[in-house]
mmCIF file with all atom_site columns, C-alpha atoms in Angstrom:
data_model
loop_
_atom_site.group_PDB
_atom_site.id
_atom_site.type_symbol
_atom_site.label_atom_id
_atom_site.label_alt_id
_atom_site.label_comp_id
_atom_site.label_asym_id
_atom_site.label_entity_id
_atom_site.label_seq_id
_atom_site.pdbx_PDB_ins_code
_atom_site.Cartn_x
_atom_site.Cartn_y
_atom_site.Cartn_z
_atom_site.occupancy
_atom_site.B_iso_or_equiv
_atom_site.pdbx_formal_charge
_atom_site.auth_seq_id
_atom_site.auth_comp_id
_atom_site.auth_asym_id
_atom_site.auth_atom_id
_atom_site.pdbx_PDB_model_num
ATOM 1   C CA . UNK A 1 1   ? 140.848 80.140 155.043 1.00 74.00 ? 1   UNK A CA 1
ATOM 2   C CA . UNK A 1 2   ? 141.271 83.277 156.280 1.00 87.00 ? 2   UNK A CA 1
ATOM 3   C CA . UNK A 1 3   ? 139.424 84.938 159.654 1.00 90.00 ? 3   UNK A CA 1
ATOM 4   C CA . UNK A 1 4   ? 136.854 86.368 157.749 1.00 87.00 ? 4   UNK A CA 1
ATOM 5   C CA . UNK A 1 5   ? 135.657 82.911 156.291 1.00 88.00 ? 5   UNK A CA 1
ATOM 6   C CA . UNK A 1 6   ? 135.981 81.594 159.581 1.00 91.00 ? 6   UNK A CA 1
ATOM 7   C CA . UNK A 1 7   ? 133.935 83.857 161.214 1.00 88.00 ? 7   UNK A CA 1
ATOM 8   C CA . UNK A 1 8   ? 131.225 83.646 158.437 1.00 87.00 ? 8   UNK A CA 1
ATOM 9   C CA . UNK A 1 9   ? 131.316 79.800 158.678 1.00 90.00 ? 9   UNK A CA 1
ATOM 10  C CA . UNK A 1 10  ? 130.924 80.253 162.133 1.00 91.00 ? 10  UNK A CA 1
ATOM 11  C CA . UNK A 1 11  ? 127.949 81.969 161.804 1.00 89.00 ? 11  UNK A CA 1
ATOM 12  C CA . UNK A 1 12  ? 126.577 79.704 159.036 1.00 90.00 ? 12  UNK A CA 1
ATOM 13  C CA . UNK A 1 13  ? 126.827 76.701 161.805 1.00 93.00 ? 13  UNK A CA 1
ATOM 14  C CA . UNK A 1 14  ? 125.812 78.747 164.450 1.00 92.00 ? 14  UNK A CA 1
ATOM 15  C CA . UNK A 1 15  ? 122.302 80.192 162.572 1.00 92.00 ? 15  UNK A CA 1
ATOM 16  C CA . UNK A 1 16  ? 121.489 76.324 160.885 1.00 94.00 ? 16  UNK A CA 1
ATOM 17  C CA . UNK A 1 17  ? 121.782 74.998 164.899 1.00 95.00 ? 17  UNK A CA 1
ATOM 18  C CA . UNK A 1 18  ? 119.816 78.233 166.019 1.00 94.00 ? 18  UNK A CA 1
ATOM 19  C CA . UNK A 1 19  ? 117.042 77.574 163.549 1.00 95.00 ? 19  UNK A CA 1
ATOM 20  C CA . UNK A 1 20  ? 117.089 73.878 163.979 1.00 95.00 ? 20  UNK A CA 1
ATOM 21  C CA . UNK A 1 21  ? 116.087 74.803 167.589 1.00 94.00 ? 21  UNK A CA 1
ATOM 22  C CA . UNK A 1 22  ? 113.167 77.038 166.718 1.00 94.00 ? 22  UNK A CA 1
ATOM 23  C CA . UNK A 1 23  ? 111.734 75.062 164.171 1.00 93.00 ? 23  UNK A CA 1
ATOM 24  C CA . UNK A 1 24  ? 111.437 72.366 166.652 1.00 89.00 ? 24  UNK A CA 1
ATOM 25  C CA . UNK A 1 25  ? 109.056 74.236 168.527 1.00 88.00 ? 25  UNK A CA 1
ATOM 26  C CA . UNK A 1 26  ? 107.338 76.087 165.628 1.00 90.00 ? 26  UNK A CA 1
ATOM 27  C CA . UNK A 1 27  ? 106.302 75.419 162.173 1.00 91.00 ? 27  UNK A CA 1
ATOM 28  C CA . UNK A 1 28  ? 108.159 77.354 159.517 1.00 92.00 ? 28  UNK A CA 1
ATOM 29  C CA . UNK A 1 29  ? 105.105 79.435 158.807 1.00 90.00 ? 29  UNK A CA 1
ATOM 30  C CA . UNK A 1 30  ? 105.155 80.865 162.551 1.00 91.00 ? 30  UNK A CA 1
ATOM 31  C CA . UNK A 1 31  ? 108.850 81.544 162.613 1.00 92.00 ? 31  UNK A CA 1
ATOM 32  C CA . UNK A 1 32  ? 109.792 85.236 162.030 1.00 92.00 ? 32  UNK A CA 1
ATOM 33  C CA . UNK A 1 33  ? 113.157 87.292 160.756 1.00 92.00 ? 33  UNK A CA 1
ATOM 34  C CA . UNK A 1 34  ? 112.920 88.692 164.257 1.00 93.00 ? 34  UNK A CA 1
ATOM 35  C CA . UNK A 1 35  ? 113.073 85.183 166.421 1.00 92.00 ? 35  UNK A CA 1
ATOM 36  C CA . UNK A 1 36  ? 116.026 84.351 164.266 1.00 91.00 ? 36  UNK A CA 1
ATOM 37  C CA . UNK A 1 37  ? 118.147 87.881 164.547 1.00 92.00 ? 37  UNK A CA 1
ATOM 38  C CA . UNK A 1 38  ? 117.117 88.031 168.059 1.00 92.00 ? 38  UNK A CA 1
ATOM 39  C CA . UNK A 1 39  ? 118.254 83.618 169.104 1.00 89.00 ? 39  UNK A CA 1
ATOM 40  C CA . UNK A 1 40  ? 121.533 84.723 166.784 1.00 87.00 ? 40  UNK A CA 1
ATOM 41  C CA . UNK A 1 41  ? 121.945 88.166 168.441 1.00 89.00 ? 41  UNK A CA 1
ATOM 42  C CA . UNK A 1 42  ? 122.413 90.050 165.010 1.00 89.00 ? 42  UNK A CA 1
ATOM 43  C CA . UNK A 1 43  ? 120.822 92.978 163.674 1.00 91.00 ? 43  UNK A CA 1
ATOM 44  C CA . UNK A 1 44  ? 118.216 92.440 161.299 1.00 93.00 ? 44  UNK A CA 1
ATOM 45  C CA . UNK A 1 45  ? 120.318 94.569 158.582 1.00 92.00 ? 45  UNK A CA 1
ATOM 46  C CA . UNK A 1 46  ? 123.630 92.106 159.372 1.00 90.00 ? 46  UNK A CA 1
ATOM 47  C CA . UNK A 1 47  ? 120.937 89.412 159.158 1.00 92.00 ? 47  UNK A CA 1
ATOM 48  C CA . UNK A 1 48  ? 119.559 90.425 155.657 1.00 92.00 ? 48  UNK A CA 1
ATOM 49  C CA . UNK A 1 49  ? 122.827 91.338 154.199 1.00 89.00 ? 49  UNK A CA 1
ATOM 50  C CA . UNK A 1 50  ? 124.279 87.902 155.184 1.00 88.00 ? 50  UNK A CA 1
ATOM 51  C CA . UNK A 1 51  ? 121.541 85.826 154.003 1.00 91.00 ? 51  UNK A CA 1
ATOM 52  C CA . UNK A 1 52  ? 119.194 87.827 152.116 1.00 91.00 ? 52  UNK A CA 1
ATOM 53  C CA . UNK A 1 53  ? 116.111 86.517 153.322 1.00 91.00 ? 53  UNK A CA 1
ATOM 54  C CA . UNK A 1 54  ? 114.697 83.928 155.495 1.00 92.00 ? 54  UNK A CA 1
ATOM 55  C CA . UNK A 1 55  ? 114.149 81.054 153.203 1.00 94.00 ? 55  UNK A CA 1
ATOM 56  C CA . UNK A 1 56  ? 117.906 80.860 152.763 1.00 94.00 ? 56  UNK A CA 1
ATOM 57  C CA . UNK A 1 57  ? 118.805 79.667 156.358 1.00 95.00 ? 57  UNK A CA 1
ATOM 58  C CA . UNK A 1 58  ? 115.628 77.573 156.039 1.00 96.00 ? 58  UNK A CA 1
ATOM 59  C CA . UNK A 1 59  ? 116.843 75.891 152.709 1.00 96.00 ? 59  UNK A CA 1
ATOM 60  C CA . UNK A 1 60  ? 120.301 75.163 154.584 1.00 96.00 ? 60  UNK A CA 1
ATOM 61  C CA . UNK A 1 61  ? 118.438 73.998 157.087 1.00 96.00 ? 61  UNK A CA 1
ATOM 62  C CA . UNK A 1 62  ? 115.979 71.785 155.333 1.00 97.00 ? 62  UNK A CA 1
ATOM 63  C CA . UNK A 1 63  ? 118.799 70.499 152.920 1.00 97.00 ? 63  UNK A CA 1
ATOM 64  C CA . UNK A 1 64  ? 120.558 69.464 156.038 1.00 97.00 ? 64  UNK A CA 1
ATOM 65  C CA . UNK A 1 65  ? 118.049 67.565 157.462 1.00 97.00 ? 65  UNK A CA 1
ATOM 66  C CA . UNK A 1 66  ? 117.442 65.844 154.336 1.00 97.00 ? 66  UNK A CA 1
ATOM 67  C CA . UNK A 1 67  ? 120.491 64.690 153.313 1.00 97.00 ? 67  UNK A CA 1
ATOM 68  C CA . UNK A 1 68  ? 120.614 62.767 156.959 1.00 97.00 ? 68  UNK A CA 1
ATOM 69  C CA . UNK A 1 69  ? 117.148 61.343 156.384 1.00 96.00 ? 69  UNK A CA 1
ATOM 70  C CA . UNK A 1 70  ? 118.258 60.163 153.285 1.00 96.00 ? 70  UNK A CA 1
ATOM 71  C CA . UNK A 1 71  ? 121.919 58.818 154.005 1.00 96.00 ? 71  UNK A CA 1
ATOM 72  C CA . UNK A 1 72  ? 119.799 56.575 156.805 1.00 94.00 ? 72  UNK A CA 1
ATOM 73  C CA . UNK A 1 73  ? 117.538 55.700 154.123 1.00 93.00 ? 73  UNK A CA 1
ATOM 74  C CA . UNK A 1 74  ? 120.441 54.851 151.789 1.00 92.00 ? 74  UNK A CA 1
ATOM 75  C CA . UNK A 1 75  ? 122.530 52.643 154.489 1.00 92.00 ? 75  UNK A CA 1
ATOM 76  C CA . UNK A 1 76  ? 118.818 51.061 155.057 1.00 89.00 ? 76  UNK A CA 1
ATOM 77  C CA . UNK A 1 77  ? 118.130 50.222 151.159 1.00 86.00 ? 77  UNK A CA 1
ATOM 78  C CA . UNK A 1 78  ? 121.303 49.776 150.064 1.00 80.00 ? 78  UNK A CA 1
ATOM 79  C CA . UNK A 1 79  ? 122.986 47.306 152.686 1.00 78.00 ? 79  UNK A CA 1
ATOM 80  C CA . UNK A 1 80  ? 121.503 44.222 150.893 1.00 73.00 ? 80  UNK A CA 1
ATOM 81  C CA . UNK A 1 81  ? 121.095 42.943 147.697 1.00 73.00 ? 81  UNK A CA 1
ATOM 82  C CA . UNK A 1 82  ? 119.915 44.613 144.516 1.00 73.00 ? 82  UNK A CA 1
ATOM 83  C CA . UNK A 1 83  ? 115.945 45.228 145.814 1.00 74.00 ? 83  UNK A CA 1
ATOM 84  C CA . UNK A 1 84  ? 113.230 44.592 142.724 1.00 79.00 ? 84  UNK A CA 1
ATOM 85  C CA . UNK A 1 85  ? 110.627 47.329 145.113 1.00 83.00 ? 85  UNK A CA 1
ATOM 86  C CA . UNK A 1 86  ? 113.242 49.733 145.663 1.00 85.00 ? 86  UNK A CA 1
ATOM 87  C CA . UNK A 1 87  ? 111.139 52.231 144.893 1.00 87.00 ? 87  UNK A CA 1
ATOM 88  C CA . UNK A 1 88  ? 108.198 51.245 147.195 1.00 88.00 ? 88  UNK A CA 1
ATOM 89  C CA . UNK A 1 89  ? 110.368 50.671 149.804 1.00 90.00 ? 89  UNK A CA 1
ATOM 90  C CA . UNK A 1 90  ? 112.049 53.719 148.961 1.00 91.00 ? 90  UNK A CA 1
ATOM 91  C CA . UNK A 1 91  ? 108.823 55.925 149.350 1.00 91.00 ? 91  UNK A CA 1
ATOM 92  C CA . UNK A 1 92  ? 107.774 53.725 152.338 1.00 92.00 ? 92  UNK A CA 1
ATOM 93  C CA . UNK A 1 93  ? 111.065 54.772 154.233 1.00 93.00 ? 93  UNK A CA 1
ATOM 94  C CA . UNK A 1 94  ? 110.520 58.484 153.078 1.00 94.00 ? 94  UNK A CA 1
ATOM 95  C CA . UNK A 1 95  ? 107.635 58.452 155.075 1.00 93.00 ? 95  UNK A CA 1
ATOM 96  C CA . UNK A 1 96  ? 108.787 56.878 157.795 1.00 94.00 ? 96  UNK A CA 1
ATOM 97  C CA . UNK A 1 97  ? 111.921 59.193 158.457 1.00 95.00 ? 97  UNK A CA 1
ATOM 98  C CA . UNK A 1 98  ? 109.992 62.113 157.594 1.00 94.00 ? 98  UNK A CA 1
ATOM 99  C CA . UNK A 1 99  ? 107.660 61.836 160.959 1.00 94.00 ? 99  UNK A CA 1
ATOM 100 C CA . UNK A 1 100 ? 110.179 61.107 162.386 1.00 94.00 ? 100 UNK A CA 1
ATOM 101 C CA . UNK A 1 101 ? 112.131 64.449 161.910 1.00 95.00 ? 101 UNK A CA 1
ATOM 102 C CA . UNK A 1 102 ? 110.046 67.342 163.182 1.00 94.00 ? 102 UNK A CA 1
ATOM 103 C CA . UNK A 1 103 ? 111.424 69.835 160.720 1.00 95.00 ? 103 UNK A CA 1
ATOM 104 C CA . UNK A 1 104 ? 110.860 67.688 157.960 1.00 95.00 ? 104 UNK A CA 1
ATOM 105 C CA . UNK A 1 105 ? 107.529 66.501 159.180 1.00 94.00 ? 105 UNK A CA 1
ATOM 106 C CA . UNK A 1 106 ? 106.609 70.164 159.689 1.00 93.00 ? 106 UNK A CA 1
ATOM 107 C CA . UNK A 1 107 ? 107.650 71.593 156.818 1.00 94.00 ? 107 UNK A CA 1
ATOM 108 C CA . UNK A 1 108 ? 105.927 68.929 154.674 1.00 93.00 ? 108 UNK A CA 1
ATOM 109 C CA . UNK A 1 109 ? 102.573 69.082 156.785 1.00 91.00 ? 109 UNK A CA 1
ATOM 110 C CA . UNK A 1 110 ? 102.348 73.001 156.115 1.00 90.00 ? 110 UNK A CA 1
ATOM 111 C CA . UNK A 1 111 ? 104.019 73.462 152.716 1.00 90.00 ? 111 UNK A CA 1
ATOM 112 C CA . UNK A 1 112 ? 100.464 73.315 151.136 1.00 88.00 ? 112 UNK A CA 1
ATOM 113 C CA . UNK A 1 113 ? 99.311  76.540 153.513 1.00 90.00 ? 113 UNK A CA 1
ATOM 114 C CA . UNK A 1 114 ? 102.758 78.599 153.038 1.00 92.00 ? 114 UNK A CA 1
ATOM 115 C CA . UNK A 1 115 ? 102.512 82.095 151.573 1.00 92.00 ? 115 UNK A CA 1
ATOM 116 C CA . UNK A 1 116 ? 103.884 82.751 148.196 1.00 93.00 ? 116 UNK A CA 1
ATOM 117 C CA . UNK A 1 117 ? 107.354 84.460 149.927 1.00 92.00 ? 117 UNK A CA 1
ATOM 118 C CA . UNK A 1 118 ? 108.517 80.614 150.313 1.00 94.00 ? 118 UNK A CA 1
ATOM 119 C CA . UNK A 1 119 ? 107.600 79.453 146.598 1.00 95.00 ? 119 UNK A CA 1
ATOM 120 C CA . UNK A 1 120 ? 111.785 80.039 146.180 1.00 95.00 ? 120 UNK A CA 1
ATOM 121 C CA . UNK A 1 121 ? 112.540 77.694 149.486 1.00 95.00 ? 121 UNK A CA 1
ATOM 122 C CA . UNK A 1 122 ? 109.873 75.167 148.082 1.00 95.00 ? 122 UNK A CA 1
ATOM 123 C CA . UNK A 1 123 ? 111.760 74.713 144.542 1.00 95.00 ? 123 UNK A CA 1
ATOM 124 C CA . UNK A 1 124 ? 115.214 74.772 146.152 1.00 96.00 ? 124 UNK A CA 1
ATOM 125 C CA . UNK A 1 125 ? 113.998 71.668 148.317 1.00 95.00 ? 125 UNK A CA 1
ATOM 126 C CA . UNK A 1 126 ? 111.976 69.662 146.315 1.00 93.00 ? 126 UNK A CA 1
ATOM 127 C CA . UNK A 1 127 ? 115.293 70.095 143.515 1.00 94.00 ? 127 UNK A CA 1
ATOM 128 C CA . UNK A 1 128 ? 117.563 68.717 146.806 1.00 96.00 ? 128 UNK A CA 1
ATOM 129 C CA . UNK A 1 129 ? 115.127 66.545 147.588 1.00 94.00 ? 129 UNK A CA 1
ATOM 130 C CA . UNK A 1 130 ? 114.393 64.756 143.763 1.00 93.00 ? 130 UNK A CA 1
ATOM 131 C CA . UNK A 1 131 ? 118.555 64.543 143.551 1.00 94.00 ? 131 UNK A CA 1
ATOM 132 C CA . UNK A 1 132 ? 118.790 62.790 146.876 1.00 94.00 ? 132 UNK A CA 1
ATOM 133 C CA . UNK A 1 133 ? 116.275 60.308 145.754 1.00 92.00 ? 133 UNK A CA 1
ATOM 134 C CA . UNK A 1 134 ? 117.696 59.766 142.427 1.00 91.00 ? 134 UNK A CA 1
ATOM 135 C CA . UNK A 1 135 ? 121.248 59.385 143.807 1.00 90.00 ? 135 UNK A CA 1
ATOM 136 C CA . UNK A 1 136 ? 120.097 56.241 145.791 1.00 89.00 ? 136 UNK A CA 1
ATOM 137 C CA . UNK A 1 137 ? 118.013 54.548 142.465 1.00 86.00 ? 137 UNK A CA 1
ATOM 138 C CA . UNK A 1 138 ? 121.437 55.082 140.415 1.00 85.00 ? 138 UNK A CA 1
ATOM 139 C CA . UNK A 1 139 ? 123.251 53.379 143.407 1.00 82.00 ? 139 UNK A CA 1
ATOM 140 C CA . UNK A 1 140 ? 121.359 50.003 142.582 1.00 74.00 ? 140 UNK A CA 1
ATOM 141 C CA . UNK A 1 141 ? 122.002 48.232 139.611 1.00 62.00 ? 141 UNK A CA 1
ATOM 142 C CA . UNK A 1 142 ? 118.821 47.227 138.522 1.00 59.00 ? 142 UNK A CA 1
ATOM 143 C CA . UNK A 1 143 ? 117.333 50.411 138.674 1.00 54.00 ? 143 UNK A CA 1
ATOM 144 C CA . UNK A 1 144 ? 120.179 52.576 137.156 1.00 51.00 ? 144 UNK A CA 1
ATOM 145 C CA . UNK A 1 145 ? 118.991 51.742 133.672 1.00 49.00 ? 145 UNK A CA 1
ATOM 146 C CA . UNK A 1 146 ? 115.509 52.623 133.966 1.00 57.00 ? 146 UNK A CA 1
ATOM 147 C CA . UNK A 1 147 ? 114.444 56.257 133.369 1.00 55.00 ? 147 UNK A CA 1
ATOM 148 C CA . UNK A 1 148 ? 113.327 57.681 136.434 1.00 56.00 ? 148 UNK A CA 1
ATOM 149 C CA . UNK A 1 149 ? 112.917 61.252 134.871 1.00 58.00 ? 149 UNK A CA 1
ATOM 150 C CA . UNK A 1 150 ? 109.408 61.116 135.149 1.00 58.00 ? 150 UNK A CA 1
ATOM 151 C CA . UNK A 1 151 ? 109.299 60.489 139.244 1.00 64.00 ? 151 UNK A CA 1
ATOM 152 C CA . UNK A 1 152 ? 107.774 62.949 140.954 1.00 63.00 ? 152 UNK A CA 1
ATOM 153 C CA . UNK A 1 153 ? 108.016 63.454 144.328 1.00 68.00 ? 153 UNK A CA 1
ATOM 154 C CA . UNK A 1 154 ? 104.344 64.321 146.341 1.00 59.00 ? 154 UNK A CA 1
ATOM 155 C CA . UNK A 1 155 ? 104.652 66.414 149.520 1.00 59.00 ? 155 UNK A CA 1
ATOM 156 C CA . UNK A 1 156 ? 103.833 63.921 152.349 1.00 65.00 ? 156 UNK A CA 1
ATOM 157 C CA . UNK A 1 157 ? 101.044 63.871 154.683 1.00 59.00 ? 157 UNK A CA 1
ATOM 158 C CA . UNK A 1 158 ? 98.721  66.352 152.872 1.00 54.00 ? 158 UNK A CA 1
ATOM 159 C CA . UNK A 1 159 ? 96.210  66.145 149.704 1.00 48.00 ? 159 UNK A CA 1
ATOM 160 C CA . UNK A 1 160 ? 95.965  69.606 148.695 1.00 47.00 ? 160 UNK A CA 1
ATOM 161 C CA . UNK A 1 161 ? 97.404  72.038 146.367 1.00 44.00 ? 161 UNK A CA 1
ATOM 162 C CA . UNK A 1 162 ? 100.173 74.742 146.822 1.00 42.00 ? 162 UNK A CA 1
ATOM 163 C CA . UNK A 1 163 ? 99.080  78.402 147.194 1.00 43.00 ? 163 UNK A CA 1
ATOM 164 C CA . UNK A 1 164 ? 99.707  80.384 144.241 1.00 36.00 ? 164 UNK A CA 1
#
């Protein structure tokens, strides 16, 4: 790696940290370009020409916080036997870890009332999210059979539709 990776790394870990910190006091639909440039001290063309737009840090971020909701979930589920309600208990724990997190509980609770601009962040998560889910049904041997193709994940906490 040379000093240029290192210093864009740097600033990969340093904006995900930055972000984690303002989405825990706002919801993603509050947060602006400018709160991030201005808690990362860059300039808001540095900012765009290193991540292109705002759902990318937010997809990093999201991604992150899933994948250590779900490798709890996982050590939970998968420390016993071979579990015939994995799935319930699967969805059960989802929930549970979910309001836990504020980010995650956030960002499901307003993903029905986000504007279009995030329709982008809202595939690239609920892809990460269906491939963290499937990873721990293949991991148990009575499920790994089964087609689970036609799962589909539902946003927590909310009964509404996504705006178009």
């Amino acid at each position: 790696m040379d000093k240029n990776d290192i210093k864009n790394t740097n600033l990969v870990r340093k904006s995900i940290t930055h972000t984690k910190a303002l989405l825990s006091t706002r919801k993603i639909r509050q947060l602006k370009v400018s709160d991030l440039i201005s808690a990362l001290n860059l300039s808001r063309s540095k900012f765009f020409r290193f991540f292109g737009n705002m759902n990318i840090i937010l997809e990093l971020v999201i991604s992150e916080e899933l994948e250590r909701s779900y490798e709890l979930i996982a050590r939970t589920l998968l420390a016993g036997p071979d579990n015939p309600h994995l799935i319930a208990e699967l969805n059960l724990l989802r929930a549970i870890y979910f309001r836990k997190n504020s980010i995650l509980y956030n960002y499901y609770n307003g993903i029905f009332s986000l504007p279009k601009r995030y329709a982008t962040l809202i595939q690239a998560v609920t892809t990460k999210e269906q491939q963290l889910y499937m990873s721990i049904l293949s991991k148990q041997k009575n499920h790994m059979a089964a087609d689970h193709s036609r799962i589909k994940l539902l946003p927590l906490f909310q009964d509404k539709t996504i705006n178009q």
